[in-house]
Amino acid sequence: MGKIELYHRGHKVGQVYKENVYLYNNFHFKIKYHVGSMQGKFRITGFEVESNSHAGVDSCTQDGTPLLLTKDKPAKVSFSYTVEWEEGTIAWASRWDTYLTSATNSQIHWFSIVNSLIIVLFLSGLLAMIMVRALRRDIAAYNLDEEMDDTYEETGWKLLHGDVMRPPNFCTNLVALIGSGVQIGATALACIVLSVMGMLS
């Protein structure tokens, strides 16, 4: 069975162990880079942070004693960091794959997407129901008016029957805007689909 590496998003500032609070004051940054196709060009494809807790004045010196924080006793804390550059095998197009293997629940993304879709469908159904009820009420009122008086002045939705097939003003600009909007929407949808399929970096 192969070894699987899991990553946490971000890093912890400390740790609580048996009601004791330990502060991380030393950080080791490992920056991974990939050699590009052009000579002398490098691209950063990821980085890792390792947090440690070192007591004493010099936080770079690791003597095995973690930095313990207490409520009653003030403490002088010194922070330090180290940097390590590592040539990785991860290509520039696959730099986001590490984000998918994080230790946190990766299903939260799909949960957010499904939650958003459900909310959109619910609001769309609610709006459609309101419009259908308004239309039914107007149609019932129109039918009652026609039975009572044929010369009753037309109001509401009936005023639209003469404007349905009438060309609008500046129809050329309207067609151009609609065409551009459809093209932009189709392009955005295609980019989202290709990103989900992993075909875009």
PDB file of C-alpha atoms in Angstrom, residues 6 8 18 26 32 44 57 63 77 85 130 132 137 141-142 152 164 175-177 186 195:
ATOM      1  CA  LEU A   6      -1.886  14.783   3.680  1.00  0.00           C
ATOM      2  CA  HIS A   8      -3.225  20.981   6.466  1.00  0.00           C
ATOM      3  CA  LYS A  18      -3.216  18.293  29.051  1.00  0.00           C
ATOM      4  CA  ASN A  26       9.901  28.573  15.109  1.00  0.00           C
ATOM      5  CA  LYS A  32       9.346  23.985  -3.815  1.00  0.00           C
ATOM      6  CA  ILE A  44       7.400  28.193  -7.424  1.00  0.00           C
ATOM      7  CA  VAL A  57      15.965  33.103  24.335  1.00  0.00           C
ATOM      8  CA  ASP A  63      16.856  21.652  23.074  1.00  0.00           C
ATOM      9  CA  VAL A  77       8.943  35.085  23.274  1.00  0.00           C
ATOM     10  CA  TRP A  85      14.595  25.594  -1.294  1.00  0.00           C
ATOM     11  CA  ILE A 130     -45.452  33.977  -7.092  1.00  0.00           C
ATOM     12  CA  VAL A 132     -47.997  32.008 -11.578  1.00  0.00           C
ATOM     13  CA  ARG A 137     -55.371  36.162 -10.451  1.00  0.00           C
ATOM     14  CA  ALA A 141     -60.042  39.171 -13.176  1.00  0.00           C
ATOM     15  CA  TYR A 142     -59.870  39.688 -16.966  1.00  0.00           C
ATOM     16  CA  TYR A 152     -63.904  47.733 -19.914  1.00  0.00           C
ATOM     17  CA  VAL A 164     -45.174  41.491 -28.221  1.00  0.00           C
ATOM     18  CA  VAL A 175     -28.856  42.156 -30.550  1.00  0.00           C
ATOM     19  CA  ALA A 176     -25.156  42.960 -30.136  1.00  0.00           C
ATOM     20  CA  LEU A 177     -25.430  43.066 -26.353  1.00  0.00           C
ATOM     21  CA  ALA A 186     -20.841  30.211 -22.819  1.00  0.00           C
ATOM     22  CA  SER A 195     -11.495  23.252 -14.845  1.00  0.00           C
TER      23      SER A 195
END
